[in-house]
CSV table of C-alpha atoms and ligand atoms in Angstrom, one decimal:
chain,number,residue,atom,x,y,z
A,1,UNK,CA,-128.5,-157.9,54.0
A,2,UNK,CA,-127.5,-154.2,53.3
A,3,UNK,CA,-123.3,-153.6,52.8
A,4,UNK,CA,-121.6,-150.8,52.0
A,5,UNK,CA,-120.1,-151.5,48.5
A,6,UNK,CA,-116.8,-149.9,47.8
A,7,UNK,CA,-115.2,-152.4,45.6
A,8,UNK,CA,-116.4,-153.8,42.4
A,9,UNK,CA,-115.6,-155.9,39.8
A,10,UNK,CA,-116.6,-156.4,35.6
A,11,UNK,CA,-116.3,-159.2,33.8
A,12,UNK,CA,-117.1,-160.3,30.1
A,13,UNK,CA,-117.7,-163.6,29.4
A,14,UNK,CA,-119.3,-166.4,26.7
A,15,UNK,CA,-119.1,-164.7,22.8
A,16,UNK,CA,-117.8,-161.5,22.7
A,17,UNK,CA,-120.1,-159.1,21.1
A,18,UNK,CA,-119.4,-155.6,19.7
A,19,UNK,CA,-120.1,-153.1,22.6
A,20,UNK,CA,-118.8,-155.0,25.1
A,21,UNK,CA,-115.9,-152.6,25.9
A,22,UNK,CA,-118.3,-149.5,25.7
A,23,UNK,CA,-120.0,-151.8,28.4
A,24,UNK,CA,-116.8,-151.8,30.4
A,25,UNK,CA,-116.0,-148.3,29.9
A,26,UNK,CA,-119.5,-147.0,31.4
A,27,UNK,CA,-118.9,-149.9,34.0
A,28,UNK,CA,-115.4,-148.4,35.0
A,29,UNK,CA,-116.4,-144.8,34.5
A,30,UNK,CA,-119.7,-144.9,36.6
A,31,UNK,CA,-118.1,-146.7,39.2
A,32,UNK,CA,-115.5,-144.0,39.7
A,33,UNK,CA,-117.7,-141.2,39.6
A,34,UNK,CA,-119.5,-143.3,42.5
A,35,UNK,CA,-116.0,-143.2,44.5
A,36,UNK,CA,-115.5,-147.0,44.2
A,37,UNK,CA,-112.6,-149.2,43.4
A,38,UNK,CA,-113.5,-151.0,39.5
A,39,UNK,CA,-111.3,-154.3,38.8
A,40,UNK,CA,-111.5,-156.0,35.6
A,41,UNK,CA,-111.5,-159.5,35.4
A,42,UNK,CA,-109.9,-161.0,32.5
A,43,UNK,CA,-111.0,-163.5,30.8
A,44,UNK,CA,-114.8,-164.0,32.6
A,45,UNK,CA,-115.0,-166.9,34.8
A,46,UNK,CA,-111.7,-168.8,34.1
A,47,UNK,CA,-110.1,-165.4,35.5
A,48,UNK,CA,-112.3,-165.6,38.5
A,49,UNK,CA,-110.9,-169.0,39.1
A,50,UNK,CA,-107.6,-167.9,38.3
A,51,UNK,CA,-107.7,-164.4,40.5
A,52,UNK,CA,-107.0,-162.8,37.4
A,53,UNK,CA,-108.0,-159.6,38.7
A,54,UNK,CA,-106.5,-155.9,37.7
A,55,UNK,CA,-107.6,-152.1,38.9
A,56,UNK,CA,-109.0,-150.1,36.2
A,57,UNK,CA,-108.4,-146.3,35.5
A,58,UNK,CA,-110.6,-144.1,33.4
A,59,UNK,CA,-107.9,-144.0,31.3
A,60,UNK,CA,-107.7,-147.8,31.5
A,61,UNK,CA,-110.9,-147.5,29.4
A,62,UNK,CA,-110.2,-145.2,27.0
A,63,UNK,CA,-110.3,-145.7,23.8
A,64,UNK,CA,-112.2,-148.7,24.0
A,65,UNK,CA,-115.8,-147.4,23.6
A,66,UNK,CA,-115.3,-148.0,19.7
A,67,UNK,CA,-113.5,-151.7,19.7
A,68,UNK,CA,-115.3,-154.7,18.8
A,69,UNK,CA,-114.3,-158.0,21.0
A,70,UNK,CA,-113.5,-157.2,24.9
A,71,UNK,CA,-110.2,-155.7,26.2
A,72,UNK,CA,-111.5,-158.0,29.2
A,73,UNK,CA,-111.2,-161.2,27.3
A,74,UNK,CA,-114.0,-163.8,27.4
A,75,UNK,CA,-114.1,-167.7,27.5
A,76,UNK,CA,-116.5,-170.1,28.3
A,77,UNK,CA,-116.0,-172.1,31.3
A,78,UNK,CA,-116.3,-175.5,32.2
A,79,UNK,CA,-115.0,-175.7,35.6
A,80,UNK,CA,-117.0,-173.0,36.7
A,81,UNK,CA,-119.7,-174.8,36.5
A,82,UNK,CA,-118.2,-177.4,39.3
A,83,UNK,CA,-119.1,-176.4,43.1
A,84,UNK,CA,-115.5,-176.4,43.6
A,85,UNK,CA,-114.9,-174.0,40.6
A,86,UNK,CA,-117.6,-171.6,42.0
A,87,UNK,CA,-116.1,-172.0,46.0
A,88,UNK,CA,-112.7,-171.1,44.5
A,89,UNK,CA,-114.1,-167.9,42.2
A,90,UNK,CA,-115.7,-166.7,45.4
A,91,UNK,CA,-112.2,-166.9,47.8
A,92,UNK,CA,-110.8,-165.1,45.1
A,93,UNK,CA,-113.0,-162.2,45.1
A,94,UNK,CA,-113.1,-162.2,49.1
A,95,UNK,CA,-109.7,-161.9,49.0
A,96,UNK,CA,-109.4,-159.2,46.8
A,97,UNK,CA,-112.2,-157.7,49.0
A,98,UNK,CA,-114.8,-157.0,45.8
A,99,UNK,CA,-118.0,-156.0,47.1
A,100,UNK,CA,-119.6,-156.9,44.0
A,101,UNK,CA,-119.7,-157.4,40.0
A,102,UNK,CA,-121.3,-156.7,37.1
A,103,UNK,CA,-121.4,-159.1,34.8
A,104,UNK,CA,-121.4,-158.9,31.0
A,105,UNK,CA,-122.9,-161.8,28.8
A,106,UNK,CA,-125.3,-164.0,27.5
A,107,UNK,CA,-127.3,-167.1,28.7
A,108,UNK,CA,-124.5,-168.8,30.3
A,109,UNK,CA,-123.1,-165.7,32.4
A,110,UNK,CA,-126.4,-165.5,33.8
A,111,UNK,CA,-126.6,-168.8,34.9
A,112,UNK,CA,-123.4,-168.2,36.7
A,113,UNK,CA,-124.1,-165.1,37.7
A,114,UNK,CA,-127.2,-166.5,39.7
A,115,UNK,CA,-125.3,-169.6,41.1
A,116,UNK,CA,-122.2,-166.6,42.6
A,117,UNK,CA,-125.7,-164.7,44.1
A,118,UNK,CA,-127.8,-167.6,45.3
A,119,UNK,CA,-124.9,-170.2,46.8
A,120,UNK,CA,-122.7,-167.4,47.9
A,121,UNK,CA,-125.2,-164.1,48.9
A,122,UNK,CA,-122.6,-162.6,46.1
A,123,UNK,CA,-124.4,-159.0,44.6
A,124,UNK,CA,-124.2,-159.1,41.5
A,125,UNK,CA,-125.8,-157.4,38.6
A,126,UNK,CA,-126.1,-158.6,34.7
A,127,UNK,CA,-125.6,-156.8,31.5
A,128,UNK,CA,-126.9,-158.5,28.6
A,129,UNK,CA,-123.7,-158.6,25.8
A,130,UNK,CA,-124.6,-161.3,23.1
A,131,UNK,CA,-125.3,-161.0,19.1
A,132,UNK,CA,-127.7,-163.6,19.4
A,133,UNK,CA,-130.7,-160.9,21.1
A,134,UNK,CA,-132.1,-164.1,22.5
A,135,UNK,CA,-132.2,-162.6,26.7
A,136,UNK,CA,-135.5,-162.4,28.3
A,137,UNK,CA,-135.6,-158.8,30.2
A,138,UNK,CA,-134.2,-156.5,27.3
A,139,UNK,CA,-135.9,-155.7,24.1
A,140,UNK,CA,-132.0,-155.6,22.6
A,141,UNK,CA,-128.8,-157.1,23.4
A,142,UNK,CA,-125.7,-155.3,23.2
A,143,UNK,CA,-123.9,-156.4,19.8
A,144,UNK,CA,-127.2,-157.9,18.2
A,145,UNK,CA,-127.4,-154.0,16.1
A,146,UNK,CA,-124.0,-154.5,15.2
A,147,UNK,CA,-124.4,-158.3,14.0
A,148,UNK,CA,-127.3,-158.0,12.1
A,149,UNK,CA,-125.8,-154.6,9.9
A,150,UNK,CA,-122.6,-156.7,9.5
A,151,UNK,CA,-124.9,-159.7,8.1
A,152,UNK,CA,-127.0,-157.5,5.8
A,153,UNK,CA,-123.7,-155.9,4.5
A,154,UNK,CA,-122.6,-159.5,3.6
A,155,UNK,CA,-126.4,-160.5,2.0
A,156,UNK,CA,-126.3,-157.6,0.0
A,157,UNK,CA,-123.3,-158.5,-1.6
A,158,UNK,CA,-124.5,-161.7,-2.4
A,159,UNK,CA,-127.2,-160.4,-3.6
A,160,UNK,CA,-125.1,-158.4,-6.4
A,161,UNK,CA,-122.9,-162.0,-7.7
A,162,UNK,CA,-126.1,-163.9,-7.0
A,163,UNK,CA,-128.4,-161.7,-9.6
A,164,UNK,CA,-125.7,-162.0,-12.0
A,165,UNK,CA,-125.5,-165.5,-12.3
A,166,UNK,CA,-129.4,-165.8,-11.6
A,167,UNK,CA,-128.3,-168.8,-9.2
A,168,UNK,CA,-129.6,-169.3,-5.6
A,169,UNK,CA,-127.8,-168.9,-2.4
A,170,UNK,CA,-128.4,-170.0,0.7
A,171,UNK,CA,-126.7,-168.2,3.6
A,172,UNK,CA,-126.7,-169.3,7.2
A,173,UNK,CA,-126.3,-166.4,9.8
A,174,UNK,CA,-125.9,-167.4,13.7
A,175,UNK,CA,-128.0,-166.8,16.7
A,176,UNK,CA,-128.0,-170.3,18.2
A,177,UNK,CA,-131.3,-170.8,19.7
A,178,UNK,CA,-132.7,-168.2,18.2
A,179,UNK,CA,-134.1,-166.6,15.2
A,180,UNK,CA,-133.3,-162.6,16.0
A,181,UNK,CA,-130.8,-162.7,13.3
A,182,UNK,CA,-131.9,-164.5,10.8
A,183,UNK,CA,-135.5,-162.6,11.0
A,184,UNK,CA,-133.6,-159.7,11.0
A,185,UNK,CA,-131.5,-160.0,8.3
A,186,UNK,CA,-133.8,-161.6,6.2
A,187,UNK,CA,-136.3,-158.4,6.4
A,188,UNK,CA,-133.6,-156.0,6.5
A,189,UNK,CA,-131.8,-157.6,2.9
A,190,UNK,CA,-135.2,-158.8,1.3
A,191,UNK,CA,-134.7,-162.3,1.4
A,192,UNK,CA,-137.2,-164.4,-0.3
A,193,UNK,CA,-137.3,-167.2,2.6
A,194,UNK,CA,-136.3,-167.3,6.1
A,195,UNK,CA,-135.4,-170.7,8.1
A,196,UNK,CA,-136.1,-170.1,11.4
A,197,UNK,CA,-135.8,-171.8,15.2
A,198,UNK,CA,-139.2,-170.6,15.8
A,199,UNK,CA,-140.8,-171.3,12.3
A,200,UNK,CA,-142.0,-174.6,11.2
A,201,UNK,CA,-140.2,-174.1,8.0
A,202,UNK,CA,-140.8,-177.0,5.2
A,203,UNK,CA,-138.4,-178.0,2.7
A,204,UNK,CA,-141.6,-178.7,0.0
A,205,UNK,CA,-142.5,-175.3,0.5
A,206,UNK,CA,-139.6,-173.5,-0.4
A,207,UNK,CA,-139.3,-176.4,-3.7
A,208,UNK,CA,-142.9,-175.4,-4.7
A,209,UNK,CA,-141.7,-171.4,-4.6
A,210,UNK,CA,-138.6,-172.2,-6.6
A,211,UNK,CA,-140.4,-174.2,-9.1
A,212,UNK,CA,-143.1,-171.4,-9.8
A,213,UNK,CA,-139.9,-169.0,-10.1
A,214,UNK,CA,-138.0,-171.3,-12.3
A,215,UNK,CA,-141.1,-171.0,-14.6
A,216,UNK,CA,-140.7,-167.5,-14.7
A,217,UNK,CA,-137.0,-168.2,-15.3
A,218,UNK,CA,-136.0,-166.6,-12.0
A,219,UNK,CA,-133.7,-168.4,-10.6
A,220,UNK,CA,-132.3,-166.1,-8.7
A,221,UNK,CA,-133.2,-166.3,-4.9
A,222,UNK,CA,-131.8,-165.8,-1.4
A,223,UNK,CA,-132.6,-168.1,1.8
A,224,UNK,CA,-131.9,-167.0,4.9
A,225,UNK,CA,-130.6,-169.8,7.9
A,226,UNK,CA,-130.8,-169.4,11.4
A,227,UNK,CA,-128.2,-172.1,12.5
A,228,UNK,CA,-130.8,-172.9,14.8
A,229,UNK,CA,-133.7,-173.6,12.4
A,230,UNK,CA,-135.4,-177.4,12.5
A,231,UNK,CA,-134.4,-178.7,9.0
A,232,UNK,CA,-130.7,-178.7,9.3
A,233,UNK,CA,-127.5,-176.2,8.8
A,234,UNK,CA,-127.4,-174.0,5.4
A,235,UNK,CA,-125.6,-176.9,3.1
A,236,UNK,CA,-128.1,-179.8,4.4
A,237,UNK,CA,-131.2,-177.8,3.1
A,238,UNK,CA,-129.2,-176.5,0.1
A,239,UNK,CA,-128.3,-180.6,-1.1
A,240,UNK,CA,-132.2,-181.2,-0.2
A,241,UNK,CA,-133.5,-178.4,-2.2
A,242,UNK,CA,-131.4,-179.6,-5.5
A,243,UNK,CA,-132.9,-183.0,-5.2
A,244,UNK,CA,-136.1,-181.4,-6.4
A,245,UNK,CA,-134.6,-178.7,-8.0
A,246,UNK,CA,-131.5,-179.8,-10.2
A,247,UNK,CA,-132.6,-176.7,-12.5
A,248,UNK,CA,-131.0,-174.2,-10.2
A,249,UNK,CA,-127.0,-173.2,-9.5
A,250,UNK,CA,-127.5,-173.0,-5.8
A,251,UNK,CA,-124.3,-172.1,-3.6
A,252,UNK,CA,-123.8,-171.7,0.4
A,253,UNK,CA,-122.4,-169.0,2.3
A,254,UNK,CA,-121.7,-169.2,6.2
A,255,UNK,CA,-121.2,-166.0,7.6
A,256,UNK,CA,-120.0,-167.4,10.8
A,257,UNK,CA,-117.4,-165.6,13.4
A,258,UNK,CA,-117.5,-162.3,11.4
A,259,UNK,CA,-120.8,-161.4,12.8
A,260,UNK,CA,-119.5,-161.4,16.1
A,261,UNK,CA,-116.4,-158.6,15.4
A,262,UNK,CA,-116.2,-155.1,14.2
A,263,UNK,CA,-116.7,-151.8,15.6
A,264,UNK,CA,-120.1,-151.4,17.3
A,265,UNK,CA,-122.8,-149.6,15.7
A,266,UNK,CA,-123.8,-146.2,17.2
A,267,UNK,CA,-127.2,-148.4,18.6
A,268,UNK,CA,-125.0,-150.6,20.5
A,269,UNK,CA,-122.4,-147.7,21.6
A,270,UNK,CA,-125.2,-146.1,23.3
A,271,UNK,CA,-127.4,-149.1,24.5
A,272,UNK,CA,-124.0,-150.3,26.2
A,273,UNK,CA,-123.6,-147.4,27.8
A,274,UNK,CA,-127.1,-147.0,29.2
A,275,UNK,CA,-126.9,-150.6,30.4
A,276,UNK,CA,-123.1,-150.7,32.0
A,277,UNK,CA,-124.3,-146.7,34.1
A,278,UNK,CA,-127.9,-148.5,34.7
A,279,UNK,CA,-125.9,-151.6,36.1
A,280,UNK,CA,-123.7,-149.9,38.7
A,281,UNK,CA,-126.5,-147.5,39.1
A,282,UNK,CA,-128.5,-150.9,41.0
A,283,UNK,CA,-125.6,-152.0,42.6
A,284,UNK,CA,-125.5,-148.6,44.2
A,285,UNK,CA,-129.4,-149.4,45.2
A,286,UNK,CA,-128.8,-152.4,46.1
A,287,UNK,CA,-130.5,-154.5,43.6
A,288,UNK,CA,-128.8,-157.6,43.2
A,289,UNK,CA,-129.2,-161.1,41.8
A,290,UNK,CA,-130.8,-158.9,38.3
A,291,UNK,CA,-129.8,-158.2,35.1
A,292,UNK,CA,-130.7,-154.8,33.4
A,293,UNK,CA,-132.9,-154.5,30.2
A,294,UNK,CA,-134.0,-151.7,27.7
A,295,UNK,CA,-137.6,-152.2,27.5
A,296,UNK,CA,-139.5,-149.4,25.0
A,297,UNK,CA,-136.8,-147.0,26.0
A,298,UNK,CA,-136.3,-147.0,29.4
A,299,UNK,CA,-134.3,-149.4,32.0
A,300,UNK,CA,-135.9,-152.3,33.3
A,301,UNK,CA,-134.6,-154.7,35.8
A,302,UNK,CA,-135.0,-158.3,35.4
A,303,UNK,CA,-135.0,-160.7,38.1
A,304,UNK,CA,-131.8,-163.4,36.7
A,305,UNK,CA,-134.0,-166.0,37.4
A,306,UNK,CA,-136.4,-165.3,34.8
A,307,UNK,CA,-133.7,-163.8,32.8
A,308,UNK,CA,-132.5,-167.6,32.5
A,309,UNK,CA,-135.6,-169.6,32.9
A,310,UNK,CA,-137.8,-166.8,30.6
A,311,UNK,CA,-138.5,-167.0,27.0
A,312,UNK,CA,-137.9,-163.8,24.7
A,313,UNK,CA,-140.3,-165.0,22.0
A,314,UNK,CA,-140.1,-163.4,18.6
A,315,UNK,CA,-142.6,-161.2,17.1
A,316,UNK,CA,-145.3,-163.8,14.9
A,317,UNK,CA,-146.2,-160.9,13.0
A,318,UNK,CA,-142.9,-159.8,12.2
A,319,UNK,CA,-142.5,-163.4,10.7
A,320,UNK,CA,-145.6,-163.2,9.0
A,321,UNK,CA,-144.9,-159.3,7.3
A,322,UNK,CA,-141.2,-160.8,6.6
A,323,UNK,CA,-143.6,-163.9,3.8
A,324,UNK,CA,-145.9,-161.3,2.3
A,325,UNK,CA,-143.1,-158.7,1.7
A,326,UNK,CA,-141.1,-161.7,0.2
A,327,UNK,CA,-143.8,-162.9,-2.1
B,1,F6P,O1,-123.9,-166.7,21.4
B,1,F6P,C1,-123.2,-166.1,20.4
B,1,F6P,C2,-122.8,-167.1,19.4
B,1,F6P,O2,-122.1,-166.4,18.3
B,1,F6P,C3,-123.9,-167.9,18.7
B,1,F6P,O3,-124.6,-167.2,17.8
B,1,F6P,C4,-123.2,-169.1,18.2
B,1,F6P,O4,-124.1,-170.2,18.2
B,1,F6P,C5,-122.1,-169.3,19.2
B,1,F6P,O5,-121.9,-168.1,19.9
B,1,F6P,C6,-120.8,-169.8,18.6
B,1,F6P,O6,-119.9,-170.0,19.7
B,1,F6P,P1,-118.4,-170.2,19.5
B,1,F6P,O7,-117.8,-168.9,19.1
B,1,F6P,O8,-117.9,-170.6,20.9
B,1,F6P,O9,-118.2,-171.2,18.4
């Protein structure tokens, strides 16, 4: 059905990620230059629900381009994902007469995303805003560039105490499903093994490196963690790894929540706002029920479907460069 959009609406929603507000701001700032109304909807889907809607200026989004979190707010919601939740999201935005919205987020914003476009005929269009790189559709995420140079900041400052003492550290990074991080930060800070989601790692293999190490009296090492990996979070491995090797001071380090805030890197400045001019850009076509993507370079759109039901795999011979580098 073709309709004459004049109204739209952004939202940010699930994890904040750095870039999200230069997301909004080329949301807002597109959209005016298009002649169209821009609201913001705070807080993602619970402000849906809630009709918490405002109308954004250009100045509205000034300022923003270089704040980590989301002047939008974020949350993850549960009722949304109730028939009734959705029914009262979309009164909401009939009432306030948006023509359509852009949507900021990971996994889960997709999903709702699709159930606004398929249950309701809603247009909408996704932006993929999530540290965790893990969105089928985009070769980067917006706030994944960020995450990873605020993780290799923290590894290479345990690197310094950790050569000091000689002692071994293992440090669990996030990404949830997903090994991006980890396989990033591991290669990007040298780390001498990476536990990933997508790696059959094995506890006797990492004992059988430290012990030929220890001979060498190096017992200085780093691990890598993807919270996601098979054998367990960073202190589970850690206590199985002294089992076999009492010999070395091993500590752990979660680096947790402050991978998700800080300013955004340049990388994720500009990806932003390629993917927040690209996404009004569609709705302007009249592509909905998508989510835009950088893929080699260029904008690519992605149907949500597969953004959701797709698998970004990780690169095997990334993992395989990241063991010989490390040897
Ligand atoms: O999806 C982003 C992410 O930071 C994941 O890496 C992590 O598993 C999850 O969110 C943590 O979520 P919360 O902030 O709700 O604890």
């Amino acid at each position: 059905m073709t309709r004459k959009i004049r109204r739209i609406a952004v939202f940010t929603s699930g994890g904040d990620s750095p870039g999200m507000n230069a997301a909004t701001r080329a949301v807002v700032r597109t959209a005016i230059y298009n002649d169209l109304h821009v609201y913001g909807i705070k807080g993602g889907y619970e402000g849906m629900m809630n009709a918490d809607f405002q109308l954004l200026t250009k100045g509205d989004v000034g300022n923003i381009l270089q704040r980590g979190g989301t002047i939008l707010k974020t949350a993850r919601s549960q009722e949304f994902m109730t028939k009734q939740g959705r029914q009262n999201a979309y009164e909401n935005l009939m009432a306030h007469e948006i023509d359509a919205c852009v949507a900021i987020g990971g996994n889960g914003t997709y999903t709702g995303a699709l159930k606004l476009y398929e249950e309701f005929d809603f247009p909408i269009v996704g932006v993929p805003g999530t540290i965790d790189n893990d969105i089928f559709g985009t070769d980067y995420t917006i706030g994944f560039d960020t995450a990873i140079n605020t993780a290799i900041e923290a590894v290479d400052k345990i690197r310094d105490t950790a050569d000091s003492h000689n002692r071994l550290f293992f440090i669990e990074v996030m990404g949830r499903h997903a090994g991006y991080i980890a396989l990033h930060t591991g290669i990007g800070s040298g780390a001498g093994n990476i536990f990933l989601p997508e790696k059959e790692n094995s506890i006797e293999e990492l004992t059988a490196f430290l012990k030929k190490s220890a001979r060498r009296k190096k017992l200085f090492n780093l691990v890598i963690v993807a919270e996601g990996n098979k054998n367990g979070d960073a202190y589970t491995i850690a206590s199985k790894v002294k089992e076999s090797c009492p010999e070395y001071d091993s500590k752990v380090t979660i680096i947790g929540h402050l991978q998700r805030g800080g300013s955004p890197t340049c990388h994720d400045r500009v990806l932003a706002s390629r993917l927040g001019y690209s996404a009004v850009n569609a709705l302007m076509e009249e592509k909905y029920g998508i989510a835009v993507g950088i893929i080699d370079n260029k904008i690519s759109f992605t149907s949500l479907k597969d953004a959701i039901t797709k698998t970004k795999t990780l690169d095997v011979d990334m993992i395989k460069m990241a063991e010989i580098l490390a040897m």
